[in-house]
């Protein structure tokens, strides 16, 4: 009986590694959202869940409760509705390319996205580099945008999966982030609120990913795929390499710039495009569409036109889409040059991601000219950092800023590892589930 339930009994059962029932989880999650259950009890339950794990039915139960804790989008449209989720990488701008590309194939993409987390840049932070771009939309605005132009990228609102917002905040403070069942329910509660038919999942593995080993990445991918299927969502999951920044640009403005150069057909970074086209194709296949040539949708400008419509709909200045160099034209550029002649054999991708996130307020990011496998001669540019035009302008702070930029340049240089021979080439798509 629900009225007889007590938080302490549920915590104790999980502490003793018992399996919680849907009713208990529902009761607890409702209490988290309505404030009946205090943070210390929620934190205790999260730690018990973290330490003792949860089986797939419990994870499913938690996912359902968290999804139902709020409202969702309602998209009564005829088009198939799909999204993509990545566990987060460095230079990972796949969403920015994939969403308009897939939407240009008459598949609706209602994408709830996030902010920078740890060393990984957030899609929302990147979009904010387009002046005027609104990324906080109401549910009604998101629904209208999907109906009218077939896509939206916006942040989670207070009304969507509120239990996740509360739980995530407490996980961050209690050392309970890295739990497969908790990550599964957190991600899926938001995705299931989008009224989608299916999802392409990109679990990143390697030096620049949160999940460093293939075994753990597989466990996470399997957990998300199994719960998604039980919730009636079609899903394709991939494990992709995150040992090297994806594409050449890392950081907010430069990543949007690189996205636009790709959509304009000016650039084609092969690692980034392999991941983007694999995930986009998975969505097209899941949607059951035949005969779609995704590269043609880029070549003929359809994906770029969709991106422009999306920026316009969300209040962004479309002159930045028409002339992407505006994103970086006011920047002071500083080159980092190679101090030897050798092959790049590795890059400290997590460190690079951290530099990009930590300098977000003063820089628009870093463009890499040499990546793993490339040969650099002494004096060759390895990377260019784009300082914002207004950064370090205050005369009182100029000296400090010069020291700071020097430290950042050294940090980027020291993230490179050189060797006499090229390293073995790495597969980008490590495994498909
Ligand atoms: N992203 C989420 O949304 N939730 C997690 O728990 C981890 C990553």
CSV table of C-alpha atoms and ligand atoms in Angstrom, one decimal:
chain,number,residue,atom,x,y,z
A,1,UNK,CA,0.0,0.0,0.0
A,2,UNK,CA,1.4,3.3,-1.1
A,3,UNK,CA,0.3,5.2,2.0
A,4,UNK,CA,2.3,2.8,4.2
A,5,UNK,CA,5.5,3.3,2.3
A,6,UNK,CA,8.5,5.0,4.0
A,7,UNK,CA,11.6,6.3,2.3
A,8,UNK,CA,13.8,4.7,4.8
A,9,UNK,CA,12.4,1.2,4.1
A,10,UNK,CA,13.0,1.6,0.3
A,11,UNK,CA,16.6,2.8,1.0
A,12,UNK,CA,17.2,-0.1,3.4
A,13,UNK,CA,15.9,-2.6,0.8
A,14,UNK,CA,18.3,-1.2,-1.8
A,15,UNK,CA,21.1,-1.0,0.7
A,16,UNK,CA,20.6,-4.8,1.2
A,17,UNK,CA,20.8,-5.3,-2.6
A,18,UNK,CA,17.1,-6.2,-2.9
A,19,UNK,CA,15.3,-5.6,-6.2
A,20,UNK,CA,12.9,-2.6,-5.9
A,21,UNK,CA,9.4,-2.8,-7.4
A,22,UNK,CA,7.9,-0.3,-9.8
A,23,UNK,CA,5.5,0.9,-7.1
A,24,UNK,CA,8.3,1.7,-4.7
A,25,UNK,CA,10.3,3.5,-7.3
A,26,UNK,CA,7.3,5.5,-8.5
A,27,UNK,CA,6.5,6.5,-4.9
A,28,UNK,CA,10.1,7.6,-4.3
A,29,UNK,CA,10.5,9.5,-7.6
A,30,UNK,CA,7.2,11.3,-7.0
A,31,UNK,CA,8.5,12.3,-3.6
A,32,UNK,CA,11.7,13.6,-5.0
A,33,UNK,CA,9.8,15.9,-7.4
A,34,UNK,CA,7.1,17.1,-5.0
A,35,UNK,CA,9.7,17.8,-2.3
A,36,UNK,CA,8.2,15.2,0.2
A,37,UNK,CA,11.5,13.3,0.2
A,38,UNK,CA,14.5,15.3,1.5
A,39,UNK,CA,17.8,15.4,-0.4
A,40,UNK,CA,19.6,13.3,2.2
A,41,UNK,CA,17.3,10.4,1.7
A,42,UNK,CA,17.4,10.6,-2.1
A,43,UNK,CA,21.2,10.8,-1.9
A,44,UNK,CA,21.3,7.6,0.2
A,45,UNK,CA,19.1,5.8,-2.2
A,46,UNK,CA,21.3,6.9,-5.1
A,47,UNK,CA,24.4,5.7,-3.4
A,48,UNK,CA,22.7,2.3,-2.6
A,49,UNK,CA,21.7,2.1,-6.3
A,50,UNK,CA,25.2,3.0,-7.3
A,51,UNK,CA,26.9,0.4,-5.1
A,52,UNK,CA,24.5,-2.5,-5.5
A,53,UNK,CA,23.5,-1.9,-9.1
A,54,UNK,CA,20.0,-2.4,-10.5
A,55,UNK,CA,18.8,-5.2,-12.8
A,56,UNK,CA,17.2,-4.3,-16.1
A,57,UNK,CA,13.6,-4.4,-14.8
A,58,UNK,CA,14.5,-2.0,-12.0
A,59,UNK,CA,16.3,0.3,-14.5
A,60,UNK,CA,13.2,0.2,-16.7
A,61,UNK,CA,11.0,1.0,-13.7
A,62,UNK,CA,13.2,4.0,-12.8
A,63,UNK,CA,13.3,5.2,-16.4
A,64,UNK,CA,9.5,5.0,-16.6
A,65,UNK,CA,9.0,6.9,-13.3
A,66,UNK,CA,11.5,9.6,-14.3
A,67,UNK,CA,9.9,10.0,-17.7
A,68,UNK,CA,6.4,10.2,-16.2
A,69,UNK,CA,7.6,12.8,-13.6
A,70,UNK,CA,7.1,15.5,-16.2
A,71,UNK,CA,5.5,16.3,-19.5
A,72,UNK,CA,6.7,15.5,-22.9
A,73,UNK,CA,6.4,16.7,-26.4
A,74,UNK,CA,3.2,15.7,-28.3
A,75,UNK,CA,3.9,15.3,-32.0
A,76,UNK,CA,0.9,14.0,-33.8
A,77,UNK,CA,2.6,14.2,-37.2
A,78,UNK,CA,2.9,11.7,-40.0
A,79,UNK,CA,6.7,11.8,-40.4
A,80,UNK,CA,8.9,9.3,-38.6
A,81,UNK,CA,10.4,10.9,-35.5
A,82,UNK,CA,14.0,10.1,-34.5
A,83,UNK,CA,16.8,11.4,-32.4
A,84,UNK,CA,20.4,10.7,-31.8
A,85,UNK,CA,22.3,10.6,-28.5
A,86,UNK,CA,26.0,10.7,-27.8
A,87,UNK,CA,27.6,10.0,-24.4
A,88,UNK,CA,29.8,13.0,-25.1
A,89,UNK,CA,33.1,13.6,-26.8
A,90,UNK,CA,35.7,16.2,-27.8
A,91,UNK,CA,35.0,18.0,-31.1
A,92,UNK,CA,31.7,16.0,-31.2
A,93,UNK,CA,29.6,18.2,-33.5
A,94,UNK,CA,27.7,15.2,-34.9
A,95,UNK,CA,24.3,16.4,-33.7
A,96,UNK,CA,24.8,19.8,-35.5
A,97,UNK,CA,25.3,18.0,-38.8
A,98,UNK,CA,23.0,15.0,-38.3
A,99,UNK,CA,19.9,16.9,-37.2
A,100,UNK,CA,19.5,19.1,-40.3
A,101,UNK,CA,20.7,16.2,-42.6
A,102,UNK,CA,18.2,13.7,-41.3
A,103,UNK,CA,15.4,16.4,-41.1
A,104,UNK,CA,16.1,17.2,-44.8
A,105,UNK,CA,15.1,13.5,-45.5
A,106,UNK,CA,11.6,14.1,-44.1
A,107,UNK,CA,12.4,12.6,-40.7
A,108,UNK,CA,11.4,14.8,-37.8
A,109,UNK,CA,14.2,15.4,-35.2
A,110,UNK,CA,13.0,16.7,-31.9
A,111,UNK,CA,16.4,16.9,-30.1
A,112,UNK,CA,16.7,17.8,-26.5
A,113,UNK,CA,20.3,18.6,-25.9
A,114,UNK,CA,22.7,19.5,-23.1
A,115,UNK,CA,25.4,21.9,-21.9
A,116,UNK,CA,29.1,21.3,-21.6
A,117,UNK,CA,29.8,18.5,-19.1
A,118,UNK,CA,33.2,17.9,-17.7
A,119,UNK,CA,35.7,18.1,-20.6
A,120,UNK,CA,33.0,17.6,-23.3
A,121,UNK,CA,31.4,20.6,-25.0
A,122,UNK,CA,27.7,20.9,-25.1
A,123,UNK,CA,25.7,21.3,-28.3
A,124,UNK,CA,23.7,24.2,-26.6
A,125,UNK,CA,26.9,26.1,-25.8
A,126,UNK,CA,28.0,25.7,-29.4
A,127,UNK,CA,24.7,27.0,-30.8
A,128,UNK,CA,24.9,30.0,-28.5
A,129,UNK,CA,27.9,31.2,-30.6
A,130,UNK,CA,25.3,32.2,-33.2
A,131,UNK,CA,24.1,35.7,-32.1
A,132,UNK,CA,20.4,35.7,-31.1
A,133,UNK,CA,20.0,31.9,-31.1
A,134,UNK,CA,17.4,30.9,-28.5
A,135,UNK,CA,18.0,27.5,-27.0
A,136,UNK,CA,15.5,27.6,-24.1
A,137,UNK,CA,12.1,27.0,-25.7
A,138,UNK,CA,8.8,26.0,-24.2
A,139,UNK,CA,7.4,22.6,-25.0
A,140,UNK,CA,4.8,24.3,-27.2
A,141,UNK,CA,7.5,26.2,-29.1
A,142,UNK,CA,9.4,23.0,-29.7
A,143,UNK,CA,6.3,21.2,-30.9
A,144,UNK,CA,5.6,24.1,-33.3
A,145,UNK,CA,9.1,24.1,-34.7
A,146,UNK,CA,9.1,20.3,-35.3
A,147,UNK,CA,5.7,20.5,-37.0
A,148,UNK,CA,6.8,23.5,-39.2
A,149,UNK,CA,10.4,22.8,-40.1
A,150,UNK,CA,10.9,19.2,-39.0
A,151,UNK,CA,13.6,19.7,-36.3
A,152,UNK,CA,14.5,21.5,-33.1
A,153,UNK,CA,17.5,21.5,-30.9
A,154,UNK,CA,16.8,22.9,-27.4
A,155,UNK,CA,17.5,22.4,-23.8
A,156,UNK,CA,15.5,20.3,-21.3
A,157,UNK,CA,12.9,22.5,-19.7
A,158,UNK,CA,11.7,22.4,-16.1
A,159,UNK,CA,8.6,20.5,-17.2
A,160,UNK,CA,10.5,17.7,-19.0
A,161,UNK,CA,11.8,14.9,-16.7
A,162,UNK,CA,12.0,17.1,-13.6
A,163,UNK,CA,13.1,14.0,-11.6
A,164,UNK,CA,16.2,13.8,-13.7
A,165,UNK,CA,17.2,17.4,-13.1
A,166,UNK,CA,16.9,16.8,-9.3
A,167,UNK,CA,18.6,13.4,-9.4
A,168,UNK,CA,21.4,14.5,-11.7
A,169,UNK,CA,22.2,17.5,-9.4
A,170,UNK,CA,22.4,15.2,-6.4
A,171,UNK,CA,24.5,12.5,-8.3
A,172,UNK,CA,26.9,15.3,-9.2
A,173,UNK,CA,27.3,16.1,-5.5
A,174,UNK,CA,27.4,12.6,-4.2
A,175,UNK,CA,29.9,10.7,-6.5
A,176,UNK,CA,27.1,8.7,-8.1
A,177,UNK,CA,27.4,9.8,-11.7
A,178,UNK,CA,29.2,6.8,-13.2
A,179,UNK,CA,26.5,4.2,-12.7
A,180,UNK,CA,25.2,2.4,-15.7
A,181,UNK,CA,21.5,2.1,-14.5
A,182,UNK,CA,21.5,5.7,-13.4
A,183,UNK,CA,23.0,7.0,-16.7
A,184,UNK,CA,20.6,4.8,-18.6
A,185,UNK,CA,17.5,6.1,-16.8
A,186,UNK,CA,18.8,9.7,-17.0
A,187,UNK,CA,19.4,9.7,-20.7
A,188,UNK,CA,16.3,7.8,-21.7
A,189,UNK,CA,13.9,9.7,-19.4
A,190,UNK,CA,14.7,12.8,-21.6
A,191,UNK,CA,14.7,11.0,-24.9
A,192,UNK,CA,11.4,9.3,-24.2
A,193,UNK,CA,9.9,12.7,-23.4
A,194,UNK,CA,10.5,13.6,-27.1
A,195,UNK,CA,7.7,11.4,-28.5
A,196,UNK,CA,10.2,9.7,-30.8
A,197,UNK,CA,9.9,6.4,-32.6
A,198,UNK,CA,13.6,5.6,-32.3
A,199,UNK,CA,17.1,6.6,-31.5
A,200,UNK,CA,20.6,6.2,-32.8
A,201,UNK,CA,23.0,5.9,-29.8
A,202,UNK,CA,26.7,6.8,-30.0
A,203,UNK,CA,28.6,5.5,-27.0
A,204,UNK,CA,32.0,7.1,-27.2
A,205,UNK,CA,35.0,5.1,-26.0
A,206,UNK,CA,38.6,6.1,-25.4
A,207,UNK,CA,40.8,8.9,-24.0
A,208,UNK,CA,38.4,11.7,-24.7
A,209,UNK,CA,35.3,9.8,-23.6
A,210,UNK,CA,33.7,9.4,-20.1
A,211,UNK,CA,33.8,5.6,-20.7
A,212,UNK,CA,37.4,4.6,-21.2
A,213,UNK,CA,37.1,0.9,-21.9
A,214,UNK,CA,35.3,-1.1,-24.5
A,215,UNK,CA,33.8,-3.5,-21.9
A,216,UNK,CA,32.2,-0.7,-20.0
A,217,UNK,CA,31.0,1.1,-23.1
A,218,UNK,CA,29.3,-2.2,-24.3
A,219,UNK,CA,27.6,-2.6,-20.9
A,220,UNK,CA,26.2,1.0,-21.2
A,221,UNK,CA,25.2,0.6,-24.8
A,222,UNK,CA,23.4,-2.8,-24.0
A,223,UNK,CA,21.7,-1.3,-21.0
A,224,UNK,CA,20.3,1.7,-22.9
A,225,UNK,CA,19.4,-0.4,-25.9
A,226,UNK,CA,17.5,-3.0,-23.8
A,227,UNK,CA,15.5,-0.5,-21.8
A,228,UNK,CA,14.8,1.6,-24.9
A,229,UNK,CA,13.4,-1.5,-26.7
A,230,UNK,CA,11.3,-2.4,-23.6
A,231,UNK,CA,9.9,1.1,-23.8
A,232,UNK,CA,8.9,0.5,-27.4
A,233,UNK,CA,11.7,2.6,-29.0
A,234,UNK,CA,13.6,1.4,-32.1
A,235,UNK,CA,17.3,1.7,-31.4
A,236,UNK,CA,20.7,1.2,-33.1
A,237,UNK,CA,23.7,1.5,-30.8
A,238,UNK,CA,27.3,2.1,-31.8
A,239,UNK,CA,30.5,2.3,-30.0
A,240,UNK,CA,32.8,4.8,-31.6
A,241,UNK,CA,36.4,5.9,-31.0
A,242,UNK,CA,37.1,9.0,-29.0
A,243,UNK,CA,40.9,8.9,-28.8
A,244,UNK,CA,41.4,11.9,-31.1
A,245,UNK,CA,39.2,15.0,-31.4
A,246,UNK,CA,36.4,14.4,-33.9
A,247,UNK,CA,37.0,16.6,-37.0
A,248,UNK,CA,39.4,19.5,-36.8
A,249,UNK,CA,37.6,22.0,-34.6
A,250,UNK,CA,37.2,21.9,-30.8
A,251,UNK,CA,35.3,24.7,-29.0
A,252,UNK,CA,32.0,26.5,-29.4
A,253,UNK,CA,32.3,28.9,-32.3
A,254,UNK,CA,34.8,26.9,-34.3
A,255,UNK,CA,32.7,23.8,-34.1
A,256,UNK,CA,29.7,25.7,-35.6
A,257,UNK,CA,32.1,27.1,-38.2
A,258,UNK,CA,33.3,23.6,-39.1
A,259,UNK,CA,29.7,22.3,-39.2
A,260,UNK,CA,28.8,25.0,-41.7
A,261,UNK,CA,31.9,24.4,-43.9
A,262,UNK,CA,30.8,20.7,-44.1
A,263,UNK,CA,27.2,21.6,-44.9
A,264,UNK,CA,28.5,24.0,-47.6
A,265,UNK,CA,30.6,21.1,-49.0
A,266,UNK,CA,33.9,23.0,-48.3
A,267,UNK,CA,35.3,20.5,-45.9
A,268,UNK,CA,35.0,16.7,-45.2
A,269,UNK,CA,36.9,15.6,-42.1
A,270,UNK,CA,36.8,11.8,-42.7
A,271,UNK,CA,36.6,10.7,-39.0
A,272,UNK,CA,33.7,13.1,-38.2
A,273,UNK,CA,31.9,12.3,-41.4
A,274,UNK,CA,32.2,8.5,-41.0
A,275,UNK,CA,30.5,8.7,-37.5
A,276,UNK,CA,27.9,11.3,-38.7
A,277,UNK,CA,26.9,9.4,-41.8
A,278,UNK,CA,26.8,6.0,-40.0
A,279,UNK,CA,24.5,7.4,-37.3
A,280,UNK,CA,22.4,9.3,-39.9
A,281,UNK,CA,22.1,6.2,-42.1
A,282,UNK,CA,21.0,4.1,-39.0
A,283,UNK,CA,18.2,6.5,-38.4
A,284,UNK,CA,17.1,6.4,-42.1
A,285,UNK,CA,17.2,2.6,-42.0
A,286,UNK,CA,15.2,2.5,-38.7
A,287,UNK,CA,12.7,4.8,-40.2
A,288,UNK,CA,12.3,2.3,-43.1
A,289,UNK,CA,13.1,4.9,-45.8
A,290,UNK,CA,14.8,3.5,-48.9
A,291,UNK,CA,16.8,5.1,-51.6
A,292,UNK,CA,18.1,8.1,-49.7
A,293,UNK,CA,21.6,9.3,-50.5
A,294,UNK,CA,22.8,11.3,-47.5
A,295,UNK,CA,25.9,12.7,-49.1
A,296,UNK,CA,23.7,14.0,-51.9
A,297,UNK,CA,21.6,15.8,-49.3
A,298,UNK,CA,24.7,17.6,-48.2
A,299,UNK,CA,26.0,18.2,-51.8
A,300,UNK,CA,22.7,19.7,-53.1
A,301,UNK,CA,22.5,22.1,-50.1
A,302,UNK,CA,19.3,20.5,-48.6
A,303,UNK,CA,21.0,19.9,-45.2
A,304,UNK,CA,22.4,23.5,-45.1
A,305,UNK,CA,19.0,25.0,-46.0
A,306,UNK,CA,17.4,23.0,-43.1
A,307,UNK,CA,20.1,24.3,-40.8
A,308,UNK,CA,19.4,27.9,-41.9
A,309,UNK,CA,15.6,27.4,-41.3
A,310,UNK,CA,16.4,26.0,-37.9
A,311,UNK,CA,18.6,29.0,-36.9
A,312,UNK,CA,16.0,31.4,-38.3
A,313,UNK,CA,13.2,29.7,-36.3
A,314,UNK,CA,15.1,30.0,-33.1
A,315,UNK,CA,15.9,33.6,-33.6
A,316,UNK,CA,19.5,33.2,-34.6
A,317,UNK,CA,21.2,35.7,-37.0
A,318,UNK,CA,21.2,33.8,-40.4
A,319,UNK,CA,23.9,36.0,-41.8
A,320,UNK,CA,26.3,33.8,-39.7
A,321,UNK,CA,25.0,30.7,-41.7
A,322,UNK,CA,25.4,32.5,-45.0
A,323,UNK,CA,28.9,33.7,-44.1
A,324,UNK,CA,30.4,31.3,-41.5
A,325,UNK,CA,33.7,33.2,-41.2
A,326,UNK,CA,31.7,35.8,-39.2
A,327,UNK,CA,31.9,33.3,-36.3
A,328,UNK,CA,35.6,33.7,-36.1
A,329,UNK,CA,36.4,36.9,-37.9
A,330,UNK,CA,36.8,39.1,-34.8
A,331,UNK,CA,39.2,36.6,-33.2
A,332,UNK,CA,42.9,37.1,-32.5
A,333,UNK,CA,44.5,33.9,-33.9
A,334,UNK,CA,47.5,32.3,-32.3
A,335,UNK,CA,49.4,29.4,-33.8
A,336,UNK,CA,50.9,26.6,-32.0
A,337,UNK,CA,53.9,25.2,-34.0
A,338,UNK,CA,55.7,21.9,-33.9
A,339,UNK,CA,59.0,21.9,-32.1
A,340,UNK,CA,60.2,18.8,-33.9
A,341,UNK,CA,59.9,16.8,-37.2
A,342,UNK,CA,58.0,13.6,-36.4
A,343,UNK,CA,54.6,11.8,-36.7
A,344,UNK,CA,51.8,12.7,-34.3
A,345,UNK,CA,51.2,9.3,-32.6
A,346,UNK,CA,48.7,10.4,-29.9
A,347,UNK,CA,46.8,13.4,-28.5
A,348,UNK,CA,45.7,13.9,-24.9
A,349,UNK,CA,42.1,14.4,-26.0
A,350,UNK,CA,40.6,14.8,-22.6
A,351,UNK,CA,43.1,17.6,-21.8
A,352,UNK,CA,42.2,19.3,-25.2
A,353,UNK,CA,38.5,19.0,-24.4
A,354,UNK,CA,39.1,20.5,-20.9
A,355,UNK,CA,41.1,23.4,-22.4
A,356,UNK,CA,38.3,24.2,-24.8
A,357,UNK,CA,35.6,24.1,-22.1
A,358,UNK,CA,37.7,26.0,-19.6
A,359,UNK,CA,38.4,28.8,-22.1
A,360,UNK,CA,34.9,29.1,-23.4
A,361,UNK,CA,34.4,32.6,-22.1
A,362,UNK,CA,37.5,34.0,-23.8
A,363,UNK,CA,37.9,31.8,-26.9
A,364,UNK,CA,35.9,30.4,-29.7
A,365,UNK,CA,38.0,27.3,-29.8
A,366,UNK,CA,40.9,25.6,-31.4
A,367,UNK,CA,41.3,24.3,-35.0
A,368,UNK,CA,43.8,21.5,-35.3
A,369,UNK,CA,45.9,21.3,-38.5
A,370,UNK,CA,47.7,18.1,-37.5
A,371,UNK,CA,46.1,15.1,-35.8
A,372,UNK,CA,47.1,11.5,-35.1
A,373,UNK,CA,48.8,9.9,-38.1
A,374,UNK,CA,49.9,13.2,-39.7
A,375,UNK,CA,53.6,14.2,-40.1
A,376,UNK,CA,54.6,17.5,-38.8
A,377,UNK,CA,57.9,19.2,-39.7
A,378,UNK,CA,59.6,21.5,-37.2
A,379,UNK,CA,57.9,24.9,-37.4
A,380,UNK,CA,54.7,23.6,-39.0
A,381,UNK,CA,51.5,24.9,-37.5
A,382,UNK,CA,49.8,22.2,-35.3
A,383,UNK,CA,46.8,24.1,-34.2
A,384,UNK,CA,45.3,27.7,-34.1
A,385,UNK,CA,43.5,29.0,-31.1
A,386,UNK,CA,40.9,31.7,-31.7
A,387,UNK,CA,40.7,34.2,-28.9
A,388,UNK,CA,37.6,36.3,-28.8
A,389,UNK,CA,38.1,39.8,-30.0
A,390,UNK,CA,37.2,41.3,-26.6
A,391,UNK,CA,39.4,38.9,-24.6
A,392,UNK,CA,42.3,40.5,-22.7
A,393,UNK,CA,41.5,44.0,-24.0
A,394,UNK,CA,41.3,45.5,-20.5
A,395,UNK,CA,44.8,47.2,-20.1
A,396,UNK,CA,44.9,46.3,-16.4
A,397,UNK,CA,44.5,42.6,-17.3
A,398,UNK,CA,46.6,42.5,-20.4
A,399,UNK,CA,49.7,41.1,-18.7
A,400,UNK,CA,47.8,38.4,-16.9
A,401,UNK,CA,46.0,37.5,-20.2
A,402,UNK,CA,49.4,37.2,-22.0
A,403,UNK,CA,50.6,34.7,-19.3
A,404,UNK,CA,47.4,32.8,-19.6
A,405,UNK,CA,47.5,32.5,-23.4
A,406,UNK,CA,51.1,31.4,-23.1
A,407,UNK,CA,50.1,28.7,-20.6
A,408,UNK,CA,47.3,27.5,-22.9
A,409,UNK,CA,49.6,27.3,-25.9
A,410,UNK,CA,52.0,25.2,-24.0
A,411,UNK,CA,49.2,23.0,-22.7
A,412,UNK,CA,48.0,22.4,-26.3
A,413,UNK,CA,51.6,21.6,-27.5
A,414,UNK,CA,52.1,19.2,-24.6
A,415,UNK,CA,48.9,17.4,-25.5
A,416,UNK,CA,50.7,16.1,-28.6
A,417,UNK,CA,52.8,12.9,-28.5
A,418,UNK,CA,55.3,12.5,-31.3
A,419,UNK,CA,57.1,9.4,-32.6
A,420,UNK,CA,59.4,8.4,-35.5
A,421,UNK,CA,56.8,6.3,-37.3
A,422,UNK,CA,53.1,6.7,-38.0
A,423,UNK,CA,50.8,4.9,-35.5
A,424,UNK,CA,48.5,2.1,-36.7
A,425,UNK,CA,45.2,3.5,-38.1
A,426,UNK,CA,42.2,3.1,-35.8
A,427,UNK,CA,38.7,2.1,-36.7
A,428,UNK,CA,36.1,4.9,-35.9
A,429,UNK,CA,33.2,2.5,-35.6
A,430,UNK,CA,34.4,0.0,-33.0
A,431,UNK,CA,31.2,-2.0,-32.6
A,432,UNK,CA,27.5,-2.0,-33.7
A,433,UNK,CA,24.9,-3.5,-31.4
B,1,LIG,N1,24.1,12.4,-19.6
B,1,LIG,C1,22.9,12.4,-19.0
B,1,LIG,O1,21.9,13.0,-19.4
B,1,LIG,N2,22.8,11.7,-17.9
B,1,LIG,C2,23.8,11.0,-17.3
B,1,LIG,O2,23.6,10.4,-16.3
B,1,LIG,C3,25.0,11.1,-18.0
B,1,LIG,C4,25.1,11.8,-19.1
